[in-house]
PDB file of C-alpha atoms in Angstrom:
ATOM      1  CA  MET A 297     -15.246  -7.311 -13.837  1.00 77.00           C
ATOM      2  CA  GLU A 298     -11.478  -7.512 -13.839  1.00 94.00           C
ATOM      3  CA  ASN A 299      -9.003  -4.760 -14.607  1.00 97.00           C
ATOM      4  CA  LYS A 300      -5.382  -4.038 -13.814  1.00 98.00           C
ATOM      5  CA  ALA A 301      -2.917  -1.172 -13.976  1.00 98.00           C
ATOM      6  CA  ARG A 302       0.663  -0.506 -12.988  1.00 98.00           C
ATOM      7  CA  LEU A 303       2.539   2.619 -11.981  1.00 98.00           C
ATOM      8  CA  VAL A 304       6.315   2.790 -11.595  1.00 98.00           C
ATOM      9  CA  ILE A 305       7.681   5.883  -9.877  1.00 98.00           C
ATOM     10  CA  ASP A 306      11.030   7.103  -8.624  1.00 98.00           C
ATOM     11  CA  SER A 307      11.437   7.118  -4.852  1.00 98.00           C
ATOM     12  CA  LEU A 308      10.923  10.860  -4.537  1.00 97.00           C
ATOM     13  CA  SER A 309       8.540  12.484  -2.065  1.00 96.00           C
ATOM     14  CA  ASP A 310       7.102  14.526  -4.955  1.00 97.00           C
ATOM     15  CA  ASN A 311       5.620  11.261  -6.296  1.00 98.00           C
ATOM     16  CA  ILE A 312       3.597  10.392  -3.184  1.00 97.00           C
ATOM     17  CA  GLY A 313       0.655  12.513  -4.342  1.00 97.00           C
ATOM     18  CA  LEU A 314       0.786  10.953  -7.807  1.00 98.00           C
ATOM     19  CA  ALA A 315       0.614   7.473  -6.282  1.00 98.00           C
ATOM     20  CA  ARG A 316      -2.302   8.467  -4.011  1.00 97.00           C
ATOM     21  CA  VAL A 317      -4.370   9.976  -6.803  1.00 97.00           C
ATOM     22  CA  THR A 318      -3.606   7.210  -9.288  1.00 98.00           C
ATOM     23  CA  VAL A 319      -4.605   4.395  -6.941  1.00 98.00           C
ATOM     24  CA  ALA A 320      -7.725   6.258  -5.734  1.00 97.00           C
ATOM     25  CA  SER A 321      -8.768   6.908  -9.321  1.00 97.00           C
ATOM     26  CA  PHE A 322      -8.287   3.253 -10.208  1.00 98.00           C
ATOM     27  CA  ALA A 323     -10.158   2.185  -7.044  1.00 98.00           C
ATOM     28  CA  SER A 324     -13.167   4.315  -7.989  1.00 96.00           C
ATOM     29  CA  GLN A 325     -14.225   1.540 -10.388  1.00 96.00           C
ATOM     30  CA  LEU A 326     -15.633  -0.187  -7.310  1.00 96.00           C
ATOM     31  CA  ASN A 327     -18.347   1.076  -4.954  1.00 94.00           C
ATOM     32  CA  PHE A 328     -16.033   2.604  -2.370  1.00 97.00           C
ATOM     33  CA  THR A 329     -17.386   5.406  -0.206  1.00 96.00           C
ATOM     34  CA  LEU A 330     -15.466   8.684  -0.004  1.00 96.00           C
ATOM     35  CA  ALA A 331     -14.239   7.635   3.447  1.00 97.00           C
ATOM     36  CA  GLU A 332     -12.955   4.324   2.064  1.00 97.00           C
ATOM     37  CA  LEU A 333     -11.174   6.129  -0.782  1.00 97.00           C
ATOM     38  CA  GLU A 334      -9.501   8.371   1.809  1.00 97.00           C
ATOM     39  CA  GLU A 335      -8.366   5.285   3.726  1.00 96.00           C
ATOM     40  CA  ILE A 336      -6.882   3.870   0.529  1.00 97.00           C
ATOM     41  CA  LYS A 337      -5.064   7.150  -0.120  1.00 97.00           C
ATOM     42  CA  VAL A 338      -3.603   7.188   3.401  1.00 95.00           C
ATOM     43  CA  ALA A 339      -2.460   3.565   3.070  1.00 96.00           C
ATOM     44  CA  ILE A 340      -0.783   4.321  -0.272  1.00 97.00           C
ATOM     45  CA  SER A 341       0.891   7.451   1.122  1.00 95.00           C
ATOM     46  CA  GLU A 342       2.270   5.491   4.060  1.00 91.00           C
ATOM     47  CA  ALA A 343       3.477   2.588   1.918  1.00 94.00           C
ATOM     48  CA  VAL A 344       5.204   4.824  -0.641  1.00 96.00           C
ATOM     49  CA  SER A 345       6.681   7.019   2.104  1.00 92.00           C
ATOM     50  CA  ASN A 346       8.096   3.922   3.806  1.00 90.00           C
ATOM     51  CA  SER A 347       9.769   2.853   0.567  1.00 93.00           C
ATOM     52  CA  ILE A 348      11.264   6.321   0.117  1.00 94.00           C
ATOM     53  CA  ILE A 349      12.397   6.937   3.700  1.00 89.00           C
ATOM     54  CA  HIS A 350      13.216   3.476   4.997  1.00 87.00           C
ATOM     55  CA  GLY A 351      13.655   1.342   1.888  1.00 91.00           C
ATOM     56  CA  TYR A 352      15.865   3.592  -0.179  1.00 95.00           C
ATOM     57  CA  GLN A 353      17.109   5.820   2.666  1.00 90.00           C
ATOM     58  CA  GLY A 354      17.560   8.891   0.488  1.00 85.00           C
ATOM     59  CA  GLU A 355      18.826   7.045  -2.581  1.00 94.00           C
ATOM     60  CA  ILE A 356      16.770   7.054  -5.766  1.00 97.00           C
ATOM     61  CA  GLY A 357      15.190   3.761  -6.752  1.00 97.00           C
ATOM     62  CA  GLU A 358      11.955   2.563  -8.303  1.00 98.00           C
ATOM     63  CA  ILE A 359       8.694   1.868  -6.534  1.00 98.00           C
ATOM     64  CA  ASP A 360       6.390  -0.445  -8.451  1.00 98.00           C
ATOM     65  CA  ILE A 361       2.663  -0.133  -7.723  1.00 98.00           C
ATOM     66  CA  SER A 362       0.427  -2.823  -9.204  1.00 98.00           C
ATOM     67  CA  MET A 363      -3.345  -2.493  -8.931  1.00 98.00           C
ATOM     68  CA  ARG A 364      -6.027  -4.999  -9.778  1.00 98.00           C
ATOM     69  CA  VAL A 365      -9.795  -5.052  -9.508  1.00 97.00           C
ATOM     70  CA  HIS A 366     -10.812  -8.654  -9.108  1.00 93.00           C
ATOM     71  CA  GLU A 367     -13.920 -10.289  -7.638  1.00 90.00           C
ATOM     72  CA  HIS A 368     -15.298  -6.983  -6.319  1.00 93.00           C
ATOM     73  CA  GLN A 369     -12.115  -6.091  -4.451  1.00 97.00           C
ATOM     74  CA  LEU A 370      -9.080  -3.893  -4.955  1.00 98.00           C
ATOM     75  CA  GLU A 371      -5.693  -5.580  -4.752  1.00 98.00           C
ATOM     76  CA  ILE A 372      -2.569  -3.419  -4.470  1.00 98.00           C
ATOM     77  CA  ILE A 373       1.054  -4.532  -4.449  1.00 98.00           C
ATOM     78  CA  ILE A 374       3.786  -2.015  -3.689  1.00 97.00           C
ATOM     79  CA  GLU A 375       7.322  -3.209  -4.245  1.00 97.00           C
ATOM     80  CA  ASP A 376      10.760  -1.684  -3.823  1.00 96.00           C
ATOM     81  CA  GLN A 377      14.290  -3.004  -4.133  1.00 97.00           C
ATOM     82  CA  GLY A 378      15.531  -1.103  -1.109  1.00 94.00           C
ATOM     83  CA  CYS A 379      17.294  -2.253   2.039  1.00 89.00           C
ATOM     84  CA  GLY A 380      14.455  -4.474   3.257  1.00 88.00           C
ATOM     85  CA  ILE A 381      13.053  -4.973   6.749  1.00 79.00           C
ATOM     86  CA  GLU A 382      15.124  -7.042   9.142  1.00 73.00           C
ATOM     87  CA  ASP A 383      12.363  -7.747  11.680  1.00 64.00           C
ATOM     88  CA  ILE A 384       8.861  -7.410  10.208  1.00 60.00           C
ATOM     89  CA  LYS A 385       7.076  -8.195  13.481  1.00 68.00           C
ATOM     90  CA  THR A 386       8.867  -5.373  15.294  1.00 61.00           C
ATOM     91  CA  ALA A 387       8.401  -2.984  12.348  1.00 60.00           C
ATOM     92  CA  CYS A 388       4.616  -3.506  12.578  1.00 55.00           C
ATOM     93  CA  GLU A 389       4.449  -2.469  16.226  1.00 60.00           C
ATOM     94  CA  PRO A 390       2.937   0.960  16.961  1.00 58.00           C
ATOM     95  CA  ALA A 391       5.506   3.739  17.375  1.00 53.00           C
ATOM     96  CA  TYR A 392       8.420   1.642  16.041  1.00 54.00           C
ATOM     97  CA  THR A 393      10.545   3.693  13.654  1.00 56.00           C
ATOM     98  CA  THR A 394      14.046   3.830  12.250  1.00 56.00           C
ATOM     99  CA  ALA A 395      13.692   7.516  11.414  1.00 56.00           C
ATOM    100  CA  ASP A 396      12.596  10.643  13.247  1.00 56.00           C
ATOM    101  CA  ARG A 397       8.889   9.948  12.682  1.00 53.00           C
ATOM    102  CA  MET A 398       5.830   8.682  14.563  1.00 46.00           C
ATOM    103  CA  GLY A 399       6.179   5.066  13.378  1.00 47.00           C
ATOM    104  CA  LEU A 400       2.498   4.476  12.654  1.00 49.00           C
ATOM    105  CA  GLY A 401       2.609   3.901   8.883  1.00 65.00           C
ATOM    106  CA  LEU A 402       2.286   0.116   8.910  1.00 79.00           C
ATOM    107  CA  VAL A 403      -0.302   0.330  11.702  1.00 81.00           C
ATOM    108  CA  PHE A 404      -2.423   2.704   9.580  1.00 82.00           C
ATOM    109  CA  ILE A 405      -2.087   0.472   6.528  1.00 91.00           C
ATOM    110  CA  ASP A 406      -3.155  -2.576   8.528  1.00 89.00           C
ATOM    111  CA  SER A 407      -6.142  -0.791  10.060  1.00 90.00           C
ATOM    112  CA  PHE A 408      -7.375   0.760   6.788  1.00 94.00           C
ATOM    113  CA  MET A 409      -7.060  -2.315   4.573  1.00 95.00           C
ATOM    114  CA  ASP A 410      -9.027  -5.570   4.803  1.00 96.00           C
ATOM    115  CA  LYS A 411      -5.939  -7.696   4.169  1.00 96.00           C
ATOM    116  CA  PHE A 412      -2.302  -6.707   4.549  1.00 93.00           C
ATOM    117  CA  GLU A 413       0.888  -8.739   4.136  1.00 94.00           C
ATOM    118  CA  ILE A 414       4.576  -7.853   4.088  1.00 93.00           C
ATOM    119  CA  GLU A 415       7.368  -9.816   2.487  1.00 92.00           C
ATOM    120  CA  SER A 416      10.879  -8.485   2.877  1.00 90.00           C
ATOM    121  CA  LYS A 417      14.462  -9.586   2.471  1.00 92.00           C
ATOM    122  CA  VAL A 418      17.374  -7.567   3.800  1.00 92.00           C
ATOM    123  CA  ASN A 419      19.270  -5.840   0.976  1.00 92.00           C
ATOM    124  CA  GLN A 420      16.714  -7.068  -1.575  1.00 94.00           C
ATOM    125  CA  GLY A 421      13.574  -5.061  -0.917  1.00 94.00           C
ATOM    126  CA  THR A 422      10.048  -5.169   0.389  1.00 94.00           C
ATOM    127  CA  ILE A 423       6.660  -6.140  -1.023  1.00 95.00           C
ATOM    128  CA  LEU A 424       3.450  -4.888   0.577  1.00 95.00           C
ATOM    129  CA  LYS A 425       0.249  -6.657  -0.463  1.00 97.00           C
ATOM    130  CA  MET A 426      -3.029  -4.967   0.375  1.00 97.00           C
ATOM    131  CA  VAL A 427      -6.678  -5.757  -0.303  1.00 97.00           C
ATOM    132  CA  LYS A 428      -9.619  -3.425   0.185  1.00 97.00           C
ATOM    133  CA  ILE A 429     -13.223  -4.550  -0.252  1.00 97.00           C
ATOM    134  CA  PRO A 430     -16.022  -1.966  -0.440  1.00 96.00           C
ATOM    135  CA  ALA A 431     -18.193  -2.096   2.683  1.00 90.00           C
ATOM    136  CA  GLN A 432     -21.234  -2.479   0.452  1.00 83.00           C
ATOM    137  CA  GLU A 433     -19.760  -5.672  -1.030  1.00 83.00           C
ATOM    138  CA  GLN A 434     -18.898  -7.029   2.414  1.00 78.00           C
ATOM    139  CA  LYS A 435     -22.522  -6.575   3.533  1.00 71.00           C
ATOM    140  CA  GLN A 436     -23.789  -8.500   0.499  1.00 68.00           C
ATOM    141  CA  VAL A 437     -21.459 -11.419   1.271  1.00 56.00           C
ATOM    142  CA  ASN A 438     -22.473 -11.584   4.964  1.00 55.00           C
TER     143      ASN A 438
END
């Protein structure tokens, strides 16, 4: 089975919940457990929040969320055209933040997803690529 969807939202905190619910609803096509769906929701919340807080820094811009079910896995790409990340390695370290926050967003995303990549260019934006495979599917492969 293959399916895809796309959601484009303004970089407003009011849209975080919409992104969470939309991606979780789309993900439910696969055999994710409730715990796995919660992990997906947390990862989406963190990614969208990062775009709002760090990427656009209070300015309004678009956040593009692409979802795809492919080969029994969920692929998510979240893209913004914000300020970008100067040092990705440092940004992925626990407790690193450029705002008055805990700085664990990228750490949570990495721990909750099976694959996680960041591409970013200063003053051009950031792309987060995430893959989540249902545990049931992983057991069948192993």
